[in-house]
CSV table of C-alpha atoms in Angstrom, one decimal:
chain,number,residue,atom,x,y,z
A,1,UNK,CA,-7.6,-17.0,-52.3
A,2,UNK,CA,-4.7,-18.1,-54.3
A,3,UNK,CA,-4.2,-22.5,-54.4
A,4,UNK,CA,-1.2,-24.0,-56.2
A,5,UNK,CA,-1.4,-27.3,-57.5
A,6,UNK,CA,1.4,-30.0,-58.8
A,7,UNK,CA,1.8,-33.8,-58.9
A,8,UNK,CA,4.9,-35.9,-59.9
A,9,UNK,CA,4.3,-38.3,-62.2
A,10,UNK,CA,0.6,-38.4,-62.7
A,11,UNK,CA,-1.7,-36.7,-64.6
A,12,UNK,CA,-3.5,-33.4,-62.8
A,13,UNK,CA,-6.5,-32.2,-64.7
A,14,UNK,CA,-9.2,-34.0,-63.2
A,15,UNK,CA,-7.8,-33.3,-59.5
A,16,UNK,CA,-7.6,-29.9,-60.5
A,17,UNK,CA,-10.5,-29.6,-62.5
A,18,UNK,CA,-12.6,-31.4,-59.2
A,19,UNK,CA,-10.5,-28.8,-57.0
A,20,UNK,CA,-12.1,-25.9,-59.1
A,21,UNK,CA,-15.6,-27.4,-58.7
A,22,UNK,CA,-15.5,-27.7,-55.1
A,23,UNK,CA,-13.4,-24.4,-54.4
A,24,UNK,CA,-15.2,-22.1,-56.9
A,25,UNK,CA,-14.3,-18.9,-55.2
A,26,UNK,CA,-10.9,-19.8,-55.5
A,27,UNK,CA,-7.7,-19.4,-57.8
A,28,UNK,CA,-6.0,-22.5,-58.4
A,29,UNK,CA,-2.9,-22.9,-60.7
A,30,UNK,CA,-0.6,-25.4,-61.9
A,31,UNK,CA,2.9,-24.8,-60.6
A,32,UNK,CA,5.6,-24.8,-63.2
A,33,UNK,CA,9.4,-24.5,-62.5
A,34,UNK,CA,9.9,-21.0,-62.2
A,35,UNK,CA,6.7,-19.8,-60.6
A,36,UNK,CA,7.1,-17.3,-57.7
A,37,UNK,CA,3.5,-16.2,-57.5
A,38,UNK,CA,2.1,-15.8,-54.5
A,39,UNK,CA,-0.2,-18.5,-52.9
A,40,UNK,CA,-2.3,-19.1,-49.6
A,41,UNK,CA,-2.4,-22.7,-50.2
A,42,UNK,CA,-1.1,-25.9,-51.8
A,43,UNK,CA,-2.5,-29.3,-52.9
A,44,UNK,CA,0.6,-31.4,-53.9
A,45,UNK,CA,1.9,-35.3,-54.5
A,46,UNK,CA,6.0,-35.7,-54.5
A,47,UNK,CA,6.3,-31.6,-55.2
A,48,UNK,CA,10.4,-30.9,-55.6
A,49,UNK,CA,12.0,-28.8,-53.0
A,50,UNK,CA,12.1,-26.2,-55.6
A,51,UNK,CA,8.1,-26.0,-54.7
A,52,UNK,CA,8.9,-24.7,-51.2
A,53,UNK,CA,11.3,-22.0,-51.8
A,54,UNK,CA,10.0,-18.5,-51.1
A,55,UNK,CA,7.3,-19.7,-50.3
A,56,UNK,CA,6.7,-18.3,-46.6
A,57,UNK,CA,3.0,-16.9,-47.6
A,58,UNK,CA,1.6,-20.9,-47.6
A,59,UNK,CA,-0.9,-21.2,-44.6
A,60,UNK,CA,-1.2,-25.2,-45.2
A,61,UNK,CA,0.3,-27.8,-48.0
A,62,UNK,CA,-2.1,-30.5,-48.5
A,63,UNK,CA,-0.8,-33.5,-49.5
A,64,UNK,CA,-2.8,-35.9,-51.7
A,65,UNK,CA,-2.7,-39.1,-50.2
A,66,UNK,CA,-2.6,-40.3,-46.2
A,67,UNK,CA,1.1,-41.1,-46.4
A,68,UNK,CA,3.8,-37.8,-46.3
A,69,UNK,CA,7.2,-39.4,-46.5
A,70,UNK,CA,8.2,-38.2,-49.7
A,71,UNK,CA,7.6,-34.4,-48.4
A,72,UNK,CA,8.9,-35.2,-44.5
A,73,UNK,CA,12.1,-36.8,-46.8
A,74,UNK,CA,13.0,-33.8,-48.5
A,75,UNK,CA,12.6,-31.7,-45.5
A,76,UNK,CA,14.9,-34.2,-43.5
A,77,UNK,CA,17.4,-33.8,-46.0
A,78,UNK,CA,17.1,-30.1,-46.7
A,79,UNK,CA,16.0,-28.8,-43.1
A,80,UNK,CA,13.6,-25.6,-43.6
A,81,UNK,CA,12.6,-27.0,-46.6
A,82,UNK,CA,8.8,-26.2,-45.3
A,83,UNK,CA,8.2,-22.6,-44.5
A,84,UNK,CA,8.5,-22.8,-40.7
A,85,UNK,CA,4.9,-21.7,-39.8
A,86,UNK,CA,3.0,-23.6,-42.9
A,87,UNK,CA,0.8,-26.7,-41.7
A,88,UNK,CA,1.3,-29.9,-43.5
A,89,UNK,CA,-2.1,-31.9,-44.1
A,90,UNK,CA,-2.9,-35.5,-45.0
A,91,UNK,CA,-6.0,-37.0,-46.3
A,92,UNK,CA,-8.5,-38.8,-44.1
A,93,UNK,CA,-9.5,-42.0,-45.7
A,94,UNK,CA,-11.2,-40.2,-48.7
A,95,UNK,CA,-12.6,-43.9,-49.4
A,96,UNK,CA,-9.0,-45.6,-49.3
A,97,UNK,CA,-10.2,-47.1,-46.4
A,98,UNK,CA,-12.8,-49.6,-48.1
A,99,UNK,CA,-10.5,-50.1,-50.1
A,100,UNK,CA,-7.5,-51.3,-47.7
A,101,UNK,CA,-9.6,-53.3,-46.2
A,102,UNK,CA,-10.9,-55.4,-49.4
A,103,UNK,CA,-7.6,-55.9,-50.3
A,104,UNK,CA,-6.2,-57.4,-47.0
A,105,UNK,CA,-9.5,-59.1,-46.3
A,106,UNK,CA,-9.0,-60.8,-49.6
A,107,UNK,CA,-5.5,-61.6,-49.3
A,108,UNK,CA,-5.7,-62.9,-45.6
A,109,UNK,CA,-8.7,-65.0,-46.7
A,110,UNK,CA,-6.8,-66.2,-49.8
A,111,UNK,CA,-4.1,-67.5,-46.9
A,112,UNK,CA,-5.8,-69.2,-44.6
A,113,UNK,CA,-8.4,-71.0,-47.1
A,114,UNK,CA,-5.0,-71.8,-49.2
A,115,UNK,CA,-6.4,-70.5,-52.4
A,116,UNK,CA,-2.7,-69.4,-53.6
A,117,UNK,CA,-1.2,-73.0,-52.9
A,118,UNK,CA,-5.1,-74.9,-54.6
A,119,UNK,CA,-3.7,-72.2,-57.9
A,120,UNK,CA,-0.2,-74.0,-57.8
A,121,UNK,CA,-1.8,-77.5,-57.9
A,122,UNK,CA,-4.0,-76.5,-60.8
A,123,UNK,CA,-1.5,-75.3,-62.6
A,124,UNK,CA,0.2,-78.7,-61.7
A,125,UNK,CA,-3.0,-80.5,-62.8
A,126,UNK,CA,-3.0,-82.2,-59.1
A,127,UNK,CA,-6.2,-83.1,-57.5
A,128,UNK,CA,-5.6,-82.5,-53.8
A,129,UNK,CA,-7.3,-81.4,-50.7
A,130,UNK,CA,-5.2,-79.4,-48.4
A,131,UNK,CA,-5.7,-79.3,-44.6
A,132,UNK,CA,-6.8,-76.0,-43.6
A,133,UNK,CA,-5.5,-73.8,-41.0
A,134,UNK,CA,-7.2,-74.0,-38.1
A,135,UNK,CA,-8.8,-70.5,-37.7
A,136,UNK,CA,-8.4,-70.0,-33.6
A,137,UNK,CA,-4.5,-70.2,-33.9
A,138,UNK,CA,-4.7,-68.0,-37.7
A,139,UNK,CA,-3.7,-64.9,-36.1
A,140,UNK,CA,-3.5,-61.6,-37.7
A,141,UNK,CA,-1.7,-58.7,-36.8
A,142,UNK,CA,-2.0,-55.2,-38.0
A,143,UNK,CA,0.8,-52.8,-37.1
A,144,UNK,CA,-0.5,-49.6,-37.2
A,145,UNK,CA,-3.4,-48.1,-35.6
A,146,UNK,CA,-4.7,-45.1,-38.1
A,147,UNK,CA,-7.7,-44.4,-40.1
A,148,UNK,CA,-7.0,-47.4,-42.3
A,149,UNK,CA,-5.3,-49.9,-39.7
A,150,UNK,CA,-8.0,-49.2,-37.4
A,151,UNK,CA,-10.6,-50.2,-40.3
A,152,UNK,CA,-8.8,-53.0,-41.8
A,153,UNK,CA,-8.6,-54.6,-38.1
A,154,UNK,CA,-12.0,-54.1,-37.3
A,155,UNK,CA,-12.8,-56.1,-41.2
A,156,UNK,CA,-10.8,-58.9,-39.9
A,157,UNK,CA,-12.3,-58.9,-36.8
A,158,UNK,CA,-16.0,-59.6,-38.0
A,159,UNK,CA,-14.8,-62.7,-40.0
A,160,UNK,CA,-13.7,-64.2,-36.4
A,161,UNK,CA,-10.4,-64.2,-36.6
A,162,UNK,CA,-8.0,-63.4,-33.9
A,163,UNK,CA,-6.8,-60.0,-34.5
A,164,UNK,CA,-3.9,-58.0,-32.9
A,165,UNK,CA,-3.3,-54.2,-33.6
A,166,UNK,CA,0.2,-52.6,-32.7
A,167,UNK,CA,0.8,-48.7,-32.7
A,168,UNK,CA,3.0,-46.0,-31.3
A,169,UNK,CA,0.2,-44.5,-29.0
A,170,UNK,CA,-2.4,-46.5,-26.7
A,171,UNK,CA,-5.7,-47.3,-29.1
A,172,UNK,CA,-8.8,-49.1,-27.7
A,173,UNK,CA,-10.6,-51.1,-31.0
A,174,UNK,CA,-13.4,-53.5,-30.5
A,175,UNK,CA,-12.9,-57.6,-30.9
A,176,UNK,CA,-8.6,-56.6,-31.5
A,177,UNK,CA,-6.3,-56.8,-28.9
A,178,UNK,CA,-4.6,-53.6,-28.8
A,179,UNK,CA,-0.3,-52.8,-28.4
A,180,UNK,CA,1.3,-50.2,-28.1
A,181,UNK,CA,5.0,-48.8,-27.9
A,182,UNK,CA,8.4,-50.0,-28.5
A,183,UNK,CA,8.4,-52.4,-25.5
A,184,UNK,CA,5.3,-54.3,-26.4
A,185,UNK,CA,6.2,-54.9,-29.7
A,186,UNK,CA,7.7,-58.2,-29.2
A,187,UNK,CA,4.6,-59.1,-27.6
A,188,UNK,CA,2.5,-58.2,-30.4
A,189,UNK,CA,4.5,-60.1,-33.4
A,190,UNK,CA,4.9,-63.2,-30.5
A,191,UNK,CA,3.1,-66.5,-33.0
A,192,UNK,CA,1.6,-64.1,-35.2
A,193,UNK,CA,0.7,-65.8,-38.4
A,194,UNK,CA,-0.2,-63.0,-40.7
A,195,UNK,CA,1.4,-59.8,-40.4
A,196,UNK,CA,-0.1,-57.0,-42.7
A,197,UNK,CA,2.7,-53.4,-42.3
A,198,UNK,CA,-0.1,-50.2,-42.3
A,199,UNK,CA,2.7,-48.5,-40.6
A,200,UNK,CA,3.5,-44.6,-41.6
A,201,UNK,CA,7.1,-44.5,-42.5
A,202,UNK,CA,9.5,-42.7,-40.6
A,203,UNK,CA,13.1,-43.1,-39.4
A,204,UNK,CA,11.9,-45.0,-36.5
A,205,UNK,CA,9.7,-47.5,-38.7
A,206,UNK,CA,11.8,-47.8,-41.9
A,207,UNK,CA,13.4,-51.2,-42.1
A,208,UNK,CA,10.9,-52.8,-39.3
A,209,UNK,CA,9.9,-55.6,-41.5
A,210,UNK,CA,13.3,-57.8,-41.1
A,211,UNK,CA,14.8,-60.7,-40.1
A,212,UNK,CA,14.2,-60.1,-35.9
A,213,UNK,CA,10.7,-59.4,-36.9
A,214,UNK,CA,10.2,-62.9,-39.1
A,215,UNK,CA,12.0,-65.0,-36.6
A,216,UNK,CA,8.9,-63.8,-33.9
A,217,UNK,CA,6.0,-64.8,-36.5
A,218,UNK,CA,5.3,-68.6,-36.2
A,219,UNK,CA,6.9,-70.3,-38.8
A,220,UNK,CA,5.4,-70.4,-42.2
A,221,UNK,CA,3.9,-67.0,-42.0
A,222,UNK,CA,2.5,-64.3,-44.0
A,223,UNK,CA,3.5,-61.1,-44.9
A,224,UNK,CA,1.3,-58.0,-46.5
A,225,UNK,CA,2.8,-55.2,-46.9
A,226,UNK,CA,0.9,-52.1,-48.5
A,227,UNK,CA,2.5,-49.6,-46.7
A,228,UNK,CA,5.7,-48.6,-48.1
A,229,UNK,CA,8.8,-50.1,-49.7
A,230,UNK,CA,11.1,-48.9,-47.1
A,231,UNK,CA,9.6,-50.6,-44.3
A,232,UNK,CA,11.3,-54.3,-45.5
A,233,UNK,CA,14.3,-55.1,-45.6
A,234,UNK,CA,14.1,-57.2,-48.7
A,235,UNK,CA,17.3,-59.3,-48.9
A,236,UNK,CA,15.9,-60.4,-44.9
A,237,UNK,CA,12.1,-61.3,-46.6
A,238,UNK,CA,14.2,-63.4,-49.8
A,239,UNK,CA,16.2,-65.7,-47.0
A,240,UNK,CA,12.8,-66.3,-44.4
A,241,UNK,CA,11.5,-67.2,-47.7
A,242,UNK,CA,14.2,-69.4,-48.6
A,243,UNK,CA,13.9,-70.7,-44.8
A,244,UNK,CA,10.3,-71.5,-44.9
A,245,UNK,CA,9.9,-68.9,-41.7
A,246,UNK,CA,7.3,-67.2,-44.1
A,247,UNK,CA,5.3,-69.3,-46.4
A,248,UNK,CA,4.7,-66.2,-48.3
A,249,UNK,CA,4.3,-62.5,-48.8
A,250,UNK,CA,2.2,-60.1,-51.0
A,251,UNK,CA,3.7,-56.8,-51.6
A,252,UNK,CA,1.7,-54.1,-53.3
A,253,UNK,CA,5.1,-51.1,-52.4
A,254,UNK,CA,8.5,-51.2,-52.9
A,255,UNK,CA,11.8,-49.2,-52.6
A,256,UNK,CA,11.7,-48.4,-56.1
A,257,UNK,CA,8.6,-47.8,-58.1
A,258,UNK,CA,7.7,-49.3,-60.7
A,259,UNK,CA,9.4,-52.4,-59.6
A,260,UNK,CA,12.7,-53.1,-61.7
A,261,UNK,CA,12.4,-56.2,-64.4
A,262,UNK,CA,15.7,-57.1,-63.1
A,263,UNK,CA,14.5,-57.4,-59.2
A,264,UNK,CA,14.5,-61.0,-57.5
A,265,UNK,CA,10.9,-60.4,-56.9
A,266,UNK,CA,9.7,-61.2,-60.3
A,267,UNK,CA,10.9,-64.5,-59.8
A,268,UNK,CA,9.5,-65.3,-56.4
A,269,UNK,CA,6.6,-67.9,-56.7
A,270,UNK,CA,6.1,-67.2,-52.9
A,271,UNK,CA,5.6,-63.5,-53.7
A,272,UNK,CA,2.8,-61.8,-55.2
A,273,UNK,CA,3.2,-58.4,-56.7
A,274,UNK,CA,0.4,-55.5,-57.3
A,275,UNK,CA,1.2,-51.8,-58.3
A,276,UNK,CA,0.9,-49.7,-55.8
A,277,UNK,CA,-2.8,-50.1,-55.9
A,278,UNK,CA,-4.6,-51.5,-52.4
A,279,UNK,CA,-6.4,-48.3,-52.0
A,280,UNK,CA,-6.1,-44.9,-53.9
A,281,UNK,CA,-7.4,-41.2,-53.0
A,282,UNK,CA,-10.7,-41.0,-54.7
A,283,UNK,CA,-10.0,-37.7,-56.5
A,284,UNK,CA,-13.8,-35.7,-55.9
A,285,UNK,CA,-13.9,-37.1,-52.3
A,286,UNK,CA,-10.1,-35.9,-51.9
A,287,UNK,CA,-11.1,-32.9,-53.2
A,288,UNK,CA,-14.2,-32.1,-51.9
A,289,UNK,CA,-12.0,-32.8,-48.0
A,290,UNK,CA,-9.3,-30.4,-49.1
A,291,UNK,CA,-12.0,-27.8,-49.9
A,292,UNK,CA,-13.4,-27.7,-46.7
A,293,UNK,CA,-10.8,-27.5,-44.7
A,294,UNK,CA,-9.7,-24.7,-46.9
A,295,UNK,CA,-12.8,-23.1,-46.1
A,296,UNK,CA,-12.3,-23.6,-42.4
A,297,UNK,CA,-9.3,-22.7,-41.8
A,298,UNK,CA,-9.7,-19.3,-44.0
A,299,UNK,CA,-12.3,-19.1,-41.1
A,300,UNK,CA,-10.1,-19.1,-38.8
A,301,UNK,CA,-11.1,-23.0,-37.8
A,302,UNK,CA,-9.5,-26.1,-36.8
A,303,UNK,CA,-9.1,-28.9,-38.9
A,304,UNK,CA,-8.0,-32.7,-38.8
A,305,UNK,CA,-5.5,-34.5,-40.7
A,306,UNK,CA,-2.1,-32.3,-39.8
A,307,UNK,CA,0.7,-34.3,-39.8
A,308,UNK,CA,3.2,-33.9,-36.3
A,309,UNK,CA,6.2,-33.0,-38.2
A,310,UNK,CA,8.9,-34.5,-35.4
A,311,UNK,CA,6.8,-37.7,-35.8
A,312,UNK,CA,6.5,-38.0,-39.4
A,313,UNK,CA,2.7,-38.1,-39.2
C-alpha cells in the first residue's frame, strides 16, 4: 500500500517517521509539488488543492487534527476538489482531549476564583479581597457536543458547577444539561456566565460568537474560545468588552495565525492570548489511530472518525 504524507507549515519527520513505525508494511512518501504517483492513502494538515488533483485512486485522506475546515474550505471554493468517492477522516481525541479539558478547567477556575483580576492588583501592589462569585449562579456553557466538548463538560461537571452543553444533534451527558438545535439555542446562552466555543466550523457556525450572542450571557461574562478564529466576530467581542457585557475573554485561535503585532488584541488587558496550543495531536497516538484504520479499512472494515462532508464534520 502506497501513503502520501504533507503538512503546511510544520515540520514532518517525526509524524512520518511514527507513521512508518506503526505502518511497516507500507510505502509512505512525502508529497512534493509535482508528484503524480499513485497512492491508496493520505495523511495531511492544510495540503493545497494541488494535493487533490488526479488523485481519484485515494480510498481515505486523513487529516491530522479533529478540526477539517481548512480541507472542507478549499473544497467549498473549488467544488470536486476531493475525488468524489475518497473518505475524509478526522482524528479521535488522540489525547487532545485531556488536554482541552485542563486548559478550560484552568481558565474557568481562574474566572470564578478571580485569579486574573488578584494578578492586576499585584501588579498594582493593592492588598484586596475580592467577593467571589457565587458558584450555583457561575454557569458554564459548552457549545459543542463532540469528543472534546463532551469531555471538557463532563470536567466541569465534577467541580460542581452548573454546566450546559449545546450541539446540532440531541446528546445525553451526565450532571450537563443538554441543547440541541437552532431553536434552543437562545435557551442555552440565556444568563450564561462562561461561554467556552468547541464548535466545528462551518458556514452555519462561523461568525456565532457576536454581539446577539454576548447580549444573551449575563453581563460581565466570559468568553473561551479554542475552537477557531472564524467563529468571533472580533470587532463585536472589542465593543462587549468596551461595554462591560463580558468581563473578559481568553482566545487561544484567531482569523489569522500567528496573531498580527499590529492587532487590537495585543493591547487588550481583558484578553488573554495563547498560540494555538489548548490541546495538540499527540503525534505516535495520531499515528498509531491512522494505522489502524488503514489496516481496517484495507480489510474491507468500518471505521470512525469520517467527516459528513454536507455538514462540515
Amino acid at each position: 500500500m502506497k501513503i502520501l504524507f504533507y503538512t503546511q507549515g510544520i515540520s514532518f519527520d517525526p509524524d512520518l517517521q511514527s507513521l512508518s513505525r506503526a505502518l511497516p508494511e507500507a510505502e509512505v512518501r512525502h508529497w512534493e509539488r509535482g508528484d503524480t504517483g499513485p497512492a491508496d492513502f493520505a495523511v495531511v494538515w492544510r495540503p493545497p488543492r494541488e494535493f487533490f488533483v488526479g488523485r481519484d485512486d485515494l480510498r481515505a485522506v486523513f487529516n491530522l487534527g479533529a478540526g477539517v475546515d481548512a480541507i472542507l474550505g478549499l473544497e467549498r471554493a473549488h467544488p470536486g476538489t476531493l475525488p468524489k468517492h475518497t473518505l475524509l477522516v478526522r482524528l479521535e481525541d488522540t489525547g487532545m482531549a485531556s488536554q482541552m479539558a485542563e486548559y478550560v478547567t484552568h481558565t474557568v477556575l481562574r474566572y470564578m476564583r478571580r485569579f486574573d483580576e488578584y494578578a492586576h492588583l499585584q501588579a498594582l501592589q493593592q492588598w484586596k479581597v475580592l467577593e467571589r462569585h457565587p458558584r450555583e449562579t457561575f454557569t458554564v456553557g459548552v457549545l459543542g457536543l463532540g469528543v472534546l466538548g463532551a469531555h471538557v463538560a463532563e470536567t466541569l461537571s465534577s467541580f460542581g458547577l452548573p454546566v450546559r452543553g449545546f450541539s446540532r444533534s440531541a446528546k445525553k451527558i451526565e450532571g450537563v444539561d443538554c441543547y440541541a438545535g437552532a431553536n434552543q439555542f437562545d435557551a442555552f446562552i440565556d444568563k450564561v456566565k462562561v461561554l467556552v466555543n468547541l464548535l466545528p466550523s462551518t458556514p452555519d457556525t462561523d461568525g456565532v460568537l457576536n454581539a446577539r450572542t454576548f447580549s444573551k450571557l449575563t453581563r460581565g461574562a466570559y468568553l473561551i474560545n479554542v475552537a477557531r478564529g472564524a467563529h468571533l466576530v472580533e470587532g463585536d467581542l472589542l465593543e462587549a468588552l468596551s461595554s462591560g457585557q463580558v468581563a473578559a475573554a481568553t482566545l487561544d485561535v484567531f482569523h489569522h495565525e500567528p496573531l498580527p503585532a499590529s492587532h487590537a488584541f495585543w493591547s487588550q488587558s481583558r484578553i488573554t492570548i495563547t498560540p494555538h496550543c489548548s490541546a495538540e495531536a499527540l503525534p505516535d497516538e495520531s499515528m498509531w489511530q491512522i494505522a489502524q484504520k488503514i489496516r481496517e479499512l484495507t480489510r474491507g472494515g468500518s471505521i470512525g472518525g469520517i467527516v459528513n462532508v454536507e455538514q462540515g464534520y
